Short mmCIF file of N, CA, C and O in Angstrom, two decimals:
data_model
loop_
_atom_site.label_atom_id
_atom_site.label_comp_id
_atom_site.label_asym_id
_atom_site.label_seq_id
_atom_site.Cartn_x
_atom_site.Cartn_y
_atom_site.Cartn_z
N UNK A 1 4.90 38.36 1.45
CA UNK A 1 4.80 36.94 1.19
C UNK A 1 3.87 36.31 2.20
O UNK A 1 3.95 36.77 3.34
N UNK A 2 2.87 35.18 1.93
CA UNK A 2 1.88 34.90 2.60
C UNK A 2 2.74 33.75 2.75
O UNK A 2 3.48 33.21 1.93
N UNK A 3 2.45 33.43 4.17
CA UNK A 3 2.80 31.99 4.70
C UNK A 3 1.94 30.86 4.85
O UNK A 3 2.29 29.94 5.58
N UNK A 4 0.99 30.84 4.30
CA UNK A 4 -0.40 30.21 4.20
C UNK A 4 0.23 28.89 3.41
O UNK A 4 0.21 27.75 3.87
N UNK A 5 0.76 29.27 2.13
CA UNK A 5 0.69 27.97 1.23
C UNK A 5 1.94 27.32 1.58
O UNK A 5 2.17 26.26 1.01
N UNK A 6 2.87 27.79 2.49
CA UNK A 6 4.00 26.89 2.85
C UNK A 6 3.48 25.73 4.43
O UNK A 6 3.75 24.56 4.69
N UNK A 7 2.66 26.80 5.19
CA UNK A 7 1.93 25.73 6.10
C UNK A 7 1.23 24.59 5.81
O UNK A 7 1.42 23.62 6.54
N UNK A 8 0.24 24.46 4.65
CA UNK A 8 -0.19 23.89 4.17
C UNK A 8 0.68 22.65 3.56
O UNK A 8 0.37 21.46 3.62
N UNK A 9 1.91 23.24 2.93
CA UNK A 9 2.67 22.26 2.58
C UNK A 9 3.35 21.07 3.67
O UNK A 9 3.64 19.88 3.62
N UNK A 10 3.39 22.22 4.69
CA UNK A 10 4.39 21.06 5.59
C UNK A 10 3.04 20.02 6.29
O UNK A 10 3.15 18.89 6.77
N UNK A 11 1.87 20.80 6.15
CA UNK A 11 1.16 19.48 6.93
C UNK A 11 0.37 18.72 5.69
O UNK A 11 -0.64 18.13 6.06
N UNK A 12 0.60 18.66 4.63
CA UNK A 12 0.64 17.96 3.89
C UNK A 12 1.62 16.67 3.82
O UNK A 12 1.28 15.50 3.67
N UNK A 13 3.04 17.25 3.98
CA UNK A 13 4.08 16.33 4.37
C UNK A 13 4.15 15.54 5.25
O UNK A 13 4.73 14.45 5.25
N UNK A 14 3.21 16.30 6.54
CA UNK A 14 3.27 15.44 7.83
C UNK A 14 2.50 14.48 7.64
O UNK A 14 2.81 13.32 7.92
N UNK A 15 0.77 15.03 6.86
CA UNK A 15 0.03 13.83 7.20
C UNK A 15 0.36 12.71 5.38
O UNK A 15 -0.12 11.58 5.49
N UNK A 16 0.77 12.88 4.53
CA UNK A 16 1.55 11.92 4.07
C UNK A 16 2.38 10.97 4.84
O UNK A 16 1.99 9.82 5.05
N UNK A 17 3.90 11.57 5.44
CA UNK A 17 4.29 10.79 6.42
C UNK A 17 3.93 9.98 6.76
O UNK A 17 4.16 8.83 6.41
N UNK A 18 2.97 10.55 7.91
CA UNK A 18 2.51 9.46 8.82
C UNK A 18 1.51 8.53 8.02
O UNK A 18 1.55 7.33 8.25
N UNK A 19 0.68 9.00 7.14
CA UNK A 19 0.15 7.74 6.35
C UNK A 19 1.06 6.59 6.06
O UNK A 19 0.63 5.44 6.14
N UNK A 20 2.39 6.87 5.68
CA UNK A 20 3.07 5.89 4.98
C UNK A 20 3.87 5.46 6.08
O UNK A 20 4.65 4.54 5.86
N UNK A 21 3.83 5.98 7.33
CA UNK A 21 4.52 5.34 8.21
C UNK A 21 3.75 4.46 8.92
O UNK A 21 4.36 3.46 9.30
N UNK A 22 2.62 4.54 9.19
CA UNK A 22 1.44 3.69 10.11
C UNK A 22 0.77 2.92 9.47
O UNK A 22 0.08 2.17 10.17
N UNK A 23 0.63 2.69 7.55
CA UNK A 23 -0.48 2.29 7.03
C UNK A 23 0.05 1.04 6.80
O UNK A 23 1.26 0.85 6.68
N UNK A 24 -0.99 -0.03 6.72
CA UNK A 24 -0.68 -1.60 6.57
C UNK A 24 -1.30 -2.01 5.91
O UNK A 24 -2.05 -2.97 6.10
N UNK A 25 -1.08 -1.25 4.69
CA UNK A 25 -2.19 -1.69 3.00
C UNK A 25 -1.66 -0.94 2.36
O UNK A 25 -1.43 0.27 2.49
N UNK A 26 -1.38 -1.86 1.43
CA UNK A 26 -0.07 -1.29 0.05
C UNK A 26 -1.25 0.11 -0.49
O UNK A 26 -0.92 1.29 -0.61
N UNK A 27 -2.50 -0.41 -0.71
CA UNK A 27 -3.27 0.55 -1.71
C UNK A 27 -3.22 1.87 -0.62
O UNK A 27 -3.04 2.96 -1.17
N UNK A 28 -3.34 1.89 0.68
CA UNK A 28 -3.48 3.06 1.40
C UNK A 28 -1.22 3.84 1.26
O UNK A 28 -0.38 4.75 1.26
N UNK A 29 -1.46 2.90 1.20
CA UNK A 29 0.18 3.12 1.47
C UNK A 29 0.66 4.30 0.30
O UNK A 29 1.31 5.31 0.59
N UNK A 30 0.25 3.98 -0.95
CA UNK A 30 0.47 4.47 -2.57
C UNK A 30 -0.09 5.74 -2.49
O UNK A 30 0.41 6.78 -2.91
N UNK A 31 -1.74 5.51 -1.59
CA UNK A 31 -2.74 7.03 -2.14
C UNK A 31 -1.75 8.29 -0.61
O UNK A 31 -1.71 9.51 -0.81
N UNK A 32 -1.02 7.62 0.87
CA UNK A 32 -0.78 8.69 1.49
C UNK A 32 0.65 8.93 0.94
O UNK A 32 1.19 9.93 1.43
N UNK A 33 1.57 8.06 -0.19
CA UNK A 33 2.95 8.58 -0.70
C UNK A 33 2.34 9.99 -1.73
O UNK A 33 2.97 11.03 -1.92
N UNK A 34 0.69 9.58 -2.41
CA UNK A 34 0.80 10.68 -3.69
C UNK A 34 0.45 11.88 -3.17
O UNK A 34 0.69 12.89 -3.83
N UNK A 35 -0.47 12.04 -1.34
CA UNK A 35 -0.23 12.77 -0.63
C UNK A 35 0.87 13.75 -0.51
O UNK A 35 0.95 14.90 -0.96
N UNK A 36 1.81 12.99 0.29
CA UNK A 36 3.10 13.91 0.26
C UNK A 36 3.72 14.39 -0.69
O UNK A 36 4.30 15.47 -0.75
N UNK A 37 3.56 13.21 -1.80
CA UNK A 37 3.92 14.12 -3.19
C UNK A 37 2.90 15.25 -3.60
O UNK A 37 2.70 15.43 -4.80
N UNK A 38 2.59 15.61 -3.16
CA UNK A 38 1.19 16.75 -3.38
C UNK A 38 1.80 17.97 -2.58
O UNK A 38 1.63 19.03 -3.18
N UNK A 39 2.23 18.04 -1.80
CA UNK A 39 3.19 18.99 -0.47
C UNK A 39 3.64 19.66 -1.75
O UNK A 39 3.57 20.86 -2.02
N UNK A 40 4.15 18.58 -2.56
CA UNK A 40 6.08 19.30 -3.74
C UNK A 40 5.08 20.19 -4.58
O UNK A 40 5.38 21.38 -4.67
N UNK A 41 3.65 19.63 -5.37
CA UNK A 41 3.30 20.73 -6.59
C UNK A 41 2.71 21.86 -5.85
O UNK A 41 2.37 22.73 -6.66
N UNK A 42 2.40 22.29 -4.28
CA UNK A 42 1.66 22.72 -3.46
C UNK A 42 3.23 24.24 -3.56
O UNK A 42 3.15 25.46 -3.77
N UNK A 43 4.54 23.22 -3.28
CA UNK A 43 5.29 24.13 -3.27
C UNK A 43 6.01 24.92 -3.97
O UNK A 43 6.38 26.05 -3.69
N UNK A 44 6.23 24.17 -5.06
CA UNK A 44 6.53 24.66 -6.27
C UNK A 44 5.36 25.60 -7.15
O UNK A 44 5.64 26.00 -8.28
N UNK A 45 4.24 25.87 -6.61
CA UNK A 45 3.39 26.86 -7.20
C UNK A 45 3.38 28.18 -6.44
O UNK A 45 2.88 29.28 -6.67
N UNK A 46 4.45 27.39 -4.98
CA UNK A 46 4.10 29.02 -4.26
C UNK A 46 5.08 29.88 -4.31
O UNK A 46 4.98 31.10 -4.18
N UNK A 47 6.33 29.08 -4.54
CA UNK A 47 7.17 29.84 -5.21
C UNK A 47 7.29 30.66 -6.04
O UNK A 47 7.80 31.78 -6.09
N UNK A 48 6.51 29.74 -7.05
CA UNK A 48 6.24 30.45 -8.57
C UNK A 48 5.26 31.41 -8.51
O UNK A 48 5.46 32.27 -9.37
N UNK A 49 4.25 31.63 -7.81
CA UNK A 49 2.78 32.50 -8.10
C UNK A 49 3.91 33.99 -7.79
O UNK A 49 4.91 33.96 -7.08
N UNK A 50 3.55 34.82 -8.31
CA UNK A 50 3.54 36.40 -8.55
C UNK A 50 1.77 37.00 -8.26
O UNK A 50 0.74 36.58 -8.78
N UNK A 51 1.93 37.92 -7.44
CA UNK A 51 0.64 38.74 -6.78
C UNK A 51 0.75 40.20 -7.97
O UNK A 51 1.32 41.28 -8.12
N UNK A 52 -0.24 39.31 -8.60
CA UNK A 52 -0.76 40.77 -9.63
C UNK A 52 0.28 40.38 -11.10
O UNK A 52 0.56 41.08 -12.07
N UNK A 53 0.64 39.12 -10.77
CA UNK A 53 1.43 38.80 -12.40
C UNK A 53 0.30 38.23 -13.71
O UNK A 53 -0.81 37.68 -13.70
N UNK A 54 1.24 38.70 -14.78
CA UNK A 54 0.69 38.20 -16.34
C UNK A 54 1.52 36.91 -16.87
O UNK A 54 2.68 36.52 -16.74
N UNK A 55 0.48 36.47 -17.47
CA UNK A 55 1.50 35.14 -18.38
C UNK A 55 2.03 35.76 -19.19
O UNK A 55 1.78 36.81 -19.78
N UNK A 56 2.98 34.87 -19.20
CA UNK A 56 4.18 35.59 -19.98
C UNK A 56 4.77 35.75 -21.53
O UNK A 56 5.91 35.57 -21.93
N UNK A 57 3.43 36.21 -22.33
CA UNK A 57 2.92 36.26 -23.52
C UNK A 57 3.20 37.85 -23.58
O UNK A 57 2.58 38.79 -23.09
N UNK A 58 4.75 37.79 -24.62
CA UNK A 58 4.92 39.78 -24.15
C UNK A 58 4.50 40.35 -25.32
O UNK A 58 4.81 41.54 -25.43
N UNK A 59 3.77 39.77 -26.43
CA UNK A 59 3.14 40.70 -27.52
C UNK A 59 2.28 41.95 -27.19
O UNK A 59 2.50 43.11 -27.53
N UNK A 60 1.59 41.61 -26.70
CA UNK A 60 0.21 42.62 -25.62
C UNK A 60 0.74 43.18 -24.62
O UNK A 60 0.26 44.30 -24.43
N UNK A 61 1.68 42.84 -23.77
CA UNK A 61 1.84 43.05 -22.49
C UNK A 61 3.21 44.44 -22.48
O UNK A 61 4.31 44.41 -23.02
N UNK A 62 2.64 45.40 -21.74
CA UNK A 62 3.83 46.43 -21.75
C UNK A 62 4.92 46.49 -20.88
O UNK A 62 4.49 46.24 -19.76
N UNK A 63 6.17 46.71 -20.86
CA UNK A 63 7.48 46.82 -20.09
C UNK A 63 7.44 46.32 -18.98
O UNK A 63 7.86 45.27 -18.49
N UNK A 64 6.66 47.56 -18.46
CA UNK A 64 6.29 47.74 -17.07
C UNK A 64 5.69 46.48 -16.08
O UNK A 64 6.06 46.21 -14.94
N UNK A 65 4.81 45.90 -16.77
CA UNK A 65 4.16 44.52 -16.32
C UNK A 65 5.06 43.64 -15.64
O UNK A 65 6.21 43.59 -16.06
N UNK A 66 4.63 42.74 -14.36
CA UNK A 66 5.25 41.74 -14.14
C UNK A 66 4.77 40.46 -14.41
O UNK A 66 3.59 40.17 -14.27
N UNK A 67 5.68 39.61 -14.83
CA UNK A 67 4.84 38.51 -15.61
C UNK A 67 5.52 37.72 -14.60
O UNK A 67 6.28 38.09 -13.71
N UNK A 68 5.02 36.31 -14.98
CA UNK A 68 5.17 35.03 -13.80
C UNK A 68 5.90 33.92 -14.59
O UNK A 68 5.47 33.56 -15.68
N UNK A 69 7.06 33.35 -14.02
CA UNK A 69 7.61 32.62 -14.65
C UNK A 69 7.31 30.82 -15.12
O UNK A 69 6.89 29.89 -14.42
N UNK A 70 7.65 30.83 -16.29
CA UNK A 70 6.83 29.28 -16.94
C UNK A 70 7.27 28.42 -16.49
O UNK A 70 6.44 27.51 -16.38
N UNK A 71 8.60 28.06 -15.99
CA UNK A 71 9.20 27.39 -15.54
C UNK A 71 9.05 26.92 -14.99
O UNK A 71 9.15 25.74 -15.32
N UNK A 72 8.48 27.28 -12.88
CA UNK A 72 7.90 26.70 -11.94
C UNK A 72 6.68 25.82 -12.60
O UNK A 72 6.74 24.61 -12.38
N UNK A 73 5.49 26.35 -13.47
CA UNK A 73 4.57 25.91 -13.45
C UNK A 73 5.00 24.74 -14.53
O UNK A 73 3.97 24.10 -14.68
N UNK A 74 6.01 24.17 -15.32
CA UNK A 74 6.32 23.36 -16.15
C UNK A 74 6.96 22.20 -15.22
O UNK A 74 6.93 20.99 -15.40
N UNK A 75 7.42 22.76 -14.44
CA UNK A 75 8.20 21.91 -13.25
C UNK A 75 7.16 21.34 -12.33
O UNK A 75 7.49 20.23 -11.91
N UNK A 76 6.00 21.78 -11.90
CA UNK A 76 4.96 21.35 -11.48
C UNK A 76 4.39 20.45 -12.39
O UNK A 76 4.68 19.37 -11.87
N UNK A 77 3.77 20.19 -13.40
CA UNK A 77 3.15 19.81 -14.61
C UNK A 77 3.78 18.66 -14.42
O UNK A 77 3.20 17.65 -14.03
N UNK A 78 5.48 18.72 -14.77
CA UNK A 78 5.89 17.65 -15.02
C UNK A 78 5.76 16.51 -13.63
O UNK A 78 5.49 15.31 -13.76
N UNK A 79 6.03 17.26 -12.23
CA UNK A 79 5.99 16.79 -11.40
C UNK A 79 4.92 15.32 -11.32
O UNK A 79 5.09 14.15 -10.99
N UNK A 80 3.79 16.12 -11.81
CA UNK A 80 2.63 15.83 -11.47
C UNK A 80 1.69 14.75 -12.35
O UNK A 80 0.63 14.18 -12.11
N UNK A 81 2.83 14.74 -13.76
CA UNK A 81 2.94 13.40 -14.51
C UNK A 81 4.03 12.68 -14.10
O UNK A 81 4.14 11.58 -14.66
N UNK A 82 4.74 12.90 -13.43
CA UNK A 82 5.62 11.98 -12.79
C UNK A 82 5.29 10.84 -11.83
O UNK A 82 5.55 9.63 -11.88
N UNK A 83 4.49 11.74 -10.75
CA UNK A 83 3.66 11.14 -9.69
C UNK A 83 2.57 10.41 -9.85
O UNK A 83 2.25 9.53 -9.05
N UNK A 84 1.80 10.76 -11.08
CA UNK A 84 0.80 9.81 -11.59
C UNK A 84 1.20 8.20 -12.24
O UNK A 84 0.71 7.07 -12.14
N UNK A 85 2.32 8.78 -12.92
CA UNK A 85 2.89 7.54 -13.69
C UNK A 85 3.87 6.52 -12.09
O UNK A 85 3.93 5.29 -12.22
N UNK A 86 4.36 7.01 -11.07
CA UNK A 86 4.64 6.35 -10.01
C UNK A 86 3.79 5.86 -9.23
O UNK A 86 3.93 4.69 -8.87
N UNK A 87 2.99 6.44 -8.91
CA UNK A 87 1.44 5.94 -8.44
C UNK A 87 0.94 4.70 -9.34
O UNK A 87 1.09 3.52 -9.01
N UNK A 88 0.46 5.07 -10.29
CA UNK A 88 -0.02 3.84 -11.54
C UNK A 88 0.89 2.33 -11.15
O UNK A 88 0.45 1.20 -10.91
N UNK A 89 2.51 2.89 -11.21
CA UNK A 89 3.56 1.52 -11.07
C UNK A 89 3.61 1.16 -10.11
O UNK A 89 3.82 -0.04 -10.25
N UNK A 90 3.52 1.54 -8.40
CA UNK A 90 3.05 0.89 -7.36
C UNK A 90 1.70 0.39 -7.01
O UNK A 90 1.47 -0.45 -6.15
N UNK A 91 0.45 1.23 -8.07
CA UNK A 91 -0.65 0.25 -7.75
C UNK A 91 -0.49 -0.88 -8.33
O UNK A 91 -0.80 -1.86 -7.66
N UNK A 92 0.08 -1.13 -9.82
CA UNK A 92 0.11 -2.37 -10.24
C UNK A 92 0.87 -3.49 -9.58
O UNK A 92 0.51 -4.66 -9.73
N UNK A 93 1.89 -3.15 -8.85
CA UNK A 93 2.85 -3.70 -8.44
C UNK A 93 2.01 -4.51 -7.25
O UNK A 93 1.96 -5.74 -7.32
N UNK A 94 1.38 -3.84 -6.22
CA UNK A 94 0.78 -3.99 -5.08
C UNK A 94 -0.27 -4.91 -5.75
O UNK A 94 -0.45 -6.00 -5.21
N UNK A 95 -0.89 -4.64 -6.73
CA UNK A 95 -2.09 -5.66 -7.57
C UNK A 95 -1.30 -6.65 -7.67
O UNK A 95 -1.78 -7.61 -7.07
N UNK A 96 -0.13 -6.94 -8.23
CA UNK A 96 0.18 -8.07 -8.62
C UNK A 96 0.02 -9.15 -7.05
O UNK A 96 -0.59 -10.18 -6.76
N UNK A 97 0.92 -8.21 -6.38
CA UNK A 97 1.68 -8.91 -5.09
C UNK A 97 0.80 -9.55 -4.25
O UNK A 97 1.01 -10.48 -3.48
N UNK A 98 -0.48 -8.77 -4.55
CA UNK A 98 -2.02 -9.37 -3.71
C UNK A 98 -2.29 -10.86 -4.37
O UNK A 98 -2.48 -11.95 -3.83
N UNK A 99 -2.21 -10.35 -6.11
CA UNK A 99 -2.72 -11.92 -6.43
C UNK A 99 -1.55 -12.67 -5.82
O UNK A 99 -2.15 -13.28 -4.93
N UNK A 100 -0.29 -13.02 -5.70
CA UNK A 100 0.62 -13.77 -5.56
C UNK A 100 0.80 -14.30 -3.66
O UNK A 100 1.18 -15.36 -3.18
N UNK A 101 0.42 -13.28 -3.15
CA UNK A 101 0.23 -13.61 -1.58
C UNK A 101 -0.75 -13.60 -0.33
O UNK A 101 -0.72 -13.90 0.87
N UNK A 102 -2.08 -12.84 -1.74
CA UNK A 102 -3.72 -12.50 -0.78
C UNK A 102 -3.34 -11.53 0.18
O UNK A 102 -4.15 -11.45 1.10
N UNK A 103 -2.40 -10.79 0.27
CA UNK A 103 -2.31 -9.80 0.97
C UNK A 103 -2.37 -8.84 0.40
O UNK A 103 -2.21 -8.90 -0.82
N UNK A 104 -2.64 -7.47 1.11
CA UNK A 104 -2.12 -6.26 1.15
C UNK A 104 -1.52 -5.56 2.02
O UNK A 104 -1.36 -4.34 2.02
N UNK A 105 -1.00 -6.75 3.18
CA UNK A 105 -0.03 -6.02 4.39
C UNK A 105 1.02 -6.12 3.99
O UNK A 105 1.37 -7.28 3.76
N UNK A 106 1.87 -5.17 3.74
CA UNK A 106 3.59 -5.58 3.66
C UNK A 106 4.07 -6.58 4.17
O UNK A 106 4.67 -7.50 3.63
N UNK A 107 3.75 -6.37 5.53
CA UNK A 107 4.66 -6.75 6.82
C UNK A 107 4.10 -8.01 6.98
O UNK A 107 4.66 -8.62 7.89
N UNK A 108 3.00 -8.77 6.32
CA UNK A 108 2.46 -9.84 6.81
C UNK A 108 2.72 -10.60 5.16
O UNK A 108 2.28 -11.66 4.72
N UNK A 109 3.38 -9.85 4.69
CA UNK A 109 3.83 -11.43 2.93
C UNK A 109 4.90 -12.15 3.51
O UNK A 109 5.82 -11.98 4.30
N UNK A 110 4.43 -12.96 2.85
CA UNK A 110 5.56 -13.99 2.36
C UNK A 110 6.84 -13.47 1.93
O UNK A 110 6.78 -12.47 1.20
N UNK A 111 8.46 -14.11 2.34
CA UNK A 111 9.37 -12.97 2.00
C UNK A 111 9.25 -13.76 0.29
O UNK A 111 8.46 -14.59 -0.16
N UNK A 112 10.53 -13.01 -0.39
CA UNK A 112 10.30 -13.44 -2.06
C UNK A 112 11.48 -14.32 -1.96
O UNK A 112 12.36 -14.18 -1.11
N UNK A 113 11.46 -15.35 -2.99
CA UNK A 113 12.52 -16.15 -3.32
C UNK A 113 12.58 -16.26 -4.78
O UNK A 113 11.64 -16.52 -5.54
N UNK A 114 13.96 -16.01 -5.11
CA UNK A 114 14.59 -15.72 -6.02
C UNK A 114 14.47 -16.72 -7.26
O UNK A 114 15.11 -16.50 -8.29
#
């Protein structure tokens, strides 16, 4: 097992993190959350990859073969329309909140009233 794509993951996580911990702009804020969400399809493929596997189409493929399971990579997929469609709803959100307060600092709006 190569430890390559799990390193990668965790400093993916880190520098997400810290994007979303230090950044003071909703739009930077959104692109270092889809960051860290990037760590999860990073990990969920390394799980899933098989060294020297077949898709798992067993018409052609004999006994012996190891094939790679669909699952991880469906679980990724979905992930990864998940994260797009969450991304999309905090940029709009952050669009709105700009027209309504000329900001894009969190920490510097107006609080909301009900």
């Amino acid at each position: 097992m190569n430890a390559l794509p799990f390193l990668v993951v965790v400093w993916l996580l880190v520098v997400g993190l810290y994007g979303i911990a230090t950044c003071r702009n909703s739009i930077y804020l959104v692109s270092a959350l889809f960051v860290a969400q990037s760590s999860g399809y990073l990990l969920l493929l390394s799980v899933g990859y098989v060294n020297n596997g077949t898709a798992p189409i067993t018409g052609d493929i004999p006994g012996t073969r190891i094939m790679v399971d669909p699952v991880v990579q469906a679980l990724t997929l979905t992930d990864i329309v998940v994260g797009a469609t969450v991304s999309a709803l905090l940029l709009a959100l952050a669009l709105q909140r700009h027209k309504r307060s000329g900001t894009l600092d969190p920490k510097s709006e107006p609080p909301m009233r009900g």
